[in-house]
Amino acid sequence: MKTILPASAVIVGLLLVVLGFSWSSLFPASRVWTPEKNERKSELASEITRLRFAIVQAENNPNMQSGPNPAELKSTHIELKKEFDLLQEEFENARDSPGSTGSTVKWLGIILTIGGSLFVFANRQG
């Protein structure tokens, strides 16, 4: 039992190292972040930029009879900005998640491999 457990730790550690290096290939960010979300994010960015200019123009040239209402433009801008921020956060999570998970799995495997190897060599010396 003394030799089976450390040897198993070495084997599992090596498997985790291999899994950690291939994690980004097995679970790519494109699995979560779709082209439709990317297109929507681009549309929102364009619309937010357009609204910023419209708000500035409406505030600098107030016209009570016609033209857009600055308050309505600001509320629309805030709503679109919230949706954009949610998509941006989702994008960043999709981009970073495979790399950070793969790194965690890889380092866990390295620790198990080194720890198991130390126990194997200690048992052989004793």
GROMACS .gro file of C-alpha atoms in nm:
model
  126
    1MET     CA    1   0.000   0.000   0.000
    2LYS     CA    2   0.291   0.232   0.073
    3THR     CA    3   0.420   0.208  -0.284
    4ILE     CA    4   0.086   0.199  -0.466
    5LEU     CA    5  -0.037   0.537  -0.343
    6PRO     CA    6   0.273   0.742  -0.438
    7ALA     CA    7   0.301   0.565  -0.774
    8SER     CA    8  -0.066   0.640  -0.839
    9ALA     CA    9  -0.005   1.006  -0.749
   10VAL     CA   10   0.277   1.020  -1.006
   11ILE     CA   11   0.058   0.864  -1.277
   12VAL     CA   12  -0.240   1.089  -1.201
   13GLY     CA   13  -0.007   1.390  -1.184
   14LEU     CA   14   0.138   1.316  -1.526
   15LEU     CA   15  -0.212   1.274  -1.670
   16LEU     CA   16  -0.315   1.609  -1.519
   17VAL     CA   17  -0.008   1.779  -1.668
   18VAL     CA   18  -0.099   1.647  -2.013
   19LEU     CA   19  -0.462   1.749  -1.960
   20GLY     CA   20  -0.353   2.096  -1.844
   21PHE     CA   21  -0.147   2.154  -2.159
   22SER     CA   22  -0.429   2.038  -2.386
   23TRP     CA   23  -0.715   2.205  -2.195
   24SER     CA   24  -0.738   2.506  -2.428
   25SER     CA   25  -0.761   2.276  -2.728
   26LEU     CA   26  -1.024   2.053  -2.567
   27PHE     CA   27  -1.237   2.339  -2.436
   28PRO     CA   28  -1.181   2.645  -2.659
   29ALA     CA   29  -1.327   2.986  -2.582
   30SER     CA   30  -1.531   2.968  -2.904
   31ARG     CA   31  -1.746   2.707  -2.733
   32VAL     CA   32  -1.894   2.983  -2.514
   33TRP     CA   33  -1.838   3.300  -2.719
   34THR     CA   34  -2.037   3.273  -3.041
   35PRO     CA   35  -2.018   3.488  -3.356
   36GLU     CA   36  -2.371   3.613  -3.281
   37LYS     CA   37  -2.257   3.749  -2.945
   38ASN     CA   38  -1.957   3.911  -3.112
   39GLU     CA   39  -2.182   4.076  -3.371
   40ARG     CA   40  -2.422   4.199  -3.101
   41LYS     CA   41  -2.131   4.343  -2.903
   42SER     CA   42  -2.011   4.532  -3.212
   43GLU     CA   43  -2.361   4.664  -3.280
   44LEU     CA   44  -2.392   4.784  -2.921
   45ALA     CA   45  -2.053   4.958  -2.935
   46SER     CA   46  -2.155   5.142  -3.252
   47GLU     CA   47  -2.493   5.240  -3.111
   48ILE     CA   48  -2.340   5.360  -2.783
   49THR     CA   49  -2.093   5.577  -2.974
   50ARG     CA   50  -2.372   5.719  -3.191
   51LEU     CA   51  -2.581   5.795  -2.882
   52ARG     CA   52  -2.291   5.976  -2.714
   53PHE     CA   53  -2.267   6.215  -3.007
   54ALA     CA   54  -2.646   6.255  -3.020
   55ILE     CA   55  -2.655   6.338  -2.647
   56VAL     CA   56  -2.385   6.603  -2.684
   57GLN     CA   57  -2.560   6.750  -2.986
   58ALA     CA   58  -2.900   6.753  -2.812
   59GLU     CA   59  -2.753   6.920  -2.504
   60ASN     CA   60  -2.565   7.184  -2.705
   61ASN     CA   61  -2.854   7.264  -2.939
   62PRO     CA   62  -3.176   7.230  -2.739
   63ASN     CA   63  -3.488   7.255  -2.953
   64MET     CA   64  -3.820   7.217  -2.775
   65GLN     CA   65  -4.031   7.165  -3.091
   66SER     CA   66  -3.829   6.893  -3.256
   67GLY     CA   67  -3.522   6.685  -3.207
   68PRO     CA   68  -3.434   6.414  -2.963
   69ASN     CA   69  -3.486   6.451  -2.592
   70PRO     CA   70  -3.150   6.435  -2.408
   71ALA     CA   71  -3.305   6.254  -2.110
   72GLU     CA   72  -3.445   5.978  -2.332
   73LEU     CA   73  -3.113   5.948  -2.513
   74LYS     CA   74  -2.929   5.917  -2.181
   75SER     CA   75  -3.162   5.645  -2.053
   76THR     CA   76  -3.124   5.450  -2.378
   77HIS     CA   77  -2.747   5.498  -2.355
   78ILE     CA   78  -2.744   5.362  -1.998
   79GLU     CA   79  -2.948   5.054  -2.095
   80LEU     CA   80  -2.727   4.974  -2.393
   81LYS     CA   81  -2.413   5.034  -2.187
   82LYS     CA   82  -2.534   4.781  -1.926
   83GLU     CA   83  -2.595   4.519  -2.195
   84PHE     CA   84  -2.257   4.595  -2.352
   85ASP     CA   85  -2.081   4.564  -2.014
   86LEU     CA   86  -2.245   4.223  -1.955
   87LEU     CA   87  -2.132   4.102  -2.297
   88GLN     CA   88  -1.782   4.240  -2.237
   89GLU     CA   89  -1.760   4.054  -1.905
   90GLU     CA   90  -1.884   3.734  -2.068
   91PHE     CA   91  -1.625   3.778  -2.344
   92GLU     CA   92  -1.341   3.826  -2.096
   93ASN     CA   93  -1.450   3.520  -1.896
   94ALA     CA   94  -1.470   3.310  -2.213
   95ARG     CA   95  -1.127   3.433  -2.321
   96ASP     CA   96  -0.954   3.379  -1.987
   97SER     CA   97  -1.129   3.067  -1.855
   98PRO     CA   98  -0.960   2.796  -2.066
   99GLY     CA   99  -0.614   2.931  -1.992
  100SER     CA  100  -0.665   2.972  -1.617
  101THR     CA  101  -0.833   2.633  -1.577
  102GLY     CA  102  -0.564   2.463  -1.784
  103SER     CA  103  -0.294   2.632  -1.579
  104THR     CA  104  -0.455   2.520  -1.253
  105VAL     CA  105  -0.486   2.161  -1.373
  106LYS     CA  106  -0.127   2.165  -1.502
  107TRP     CA  107   0.017   2.294  -1.173
  108LEU     CA  108  -0.189   2.048  -0.970
  109GLY     CA  109  -0.046   1.771  -1.188
  110ILE     CA  110   0.308   1.900  -1.139
  111ILE     CA  111   0.263   1.909  -0.762
  112LEU     CA  112   0.119   1.555  -0.756
  113THR     CA  113   0.398   1.425  -0.979
  114ILE     CA  114   0.676   1.581  -0.771
  115GLY     CA  115   0.515   1.482  -0.440
  116GLY     CA  116   0.450   1.126  -0.555
  117SER     CA  117   0.803   1.097  -0.693
  118LEU     CA  118   0.952   1.211  -0.364
  119PHE     CA  119   0.751   0.947  -0.177
  120VAL     CA  120   0.851   0.677  -0.425
  121PHE     CA  121   1.221   0.760  -0.388
  122ALA     CA  122   1.188   0.789  -0.008
  123ASN     CA  123   1.028   0.445   0.011
  124ARG     CA  124   1.302   0.292  -0.203
  125GLN     CA  125   1.573   0.443   0.014
  126GLY     CA  126   1.409   0.323   0.337
   0.00000   0.00000   0.00000
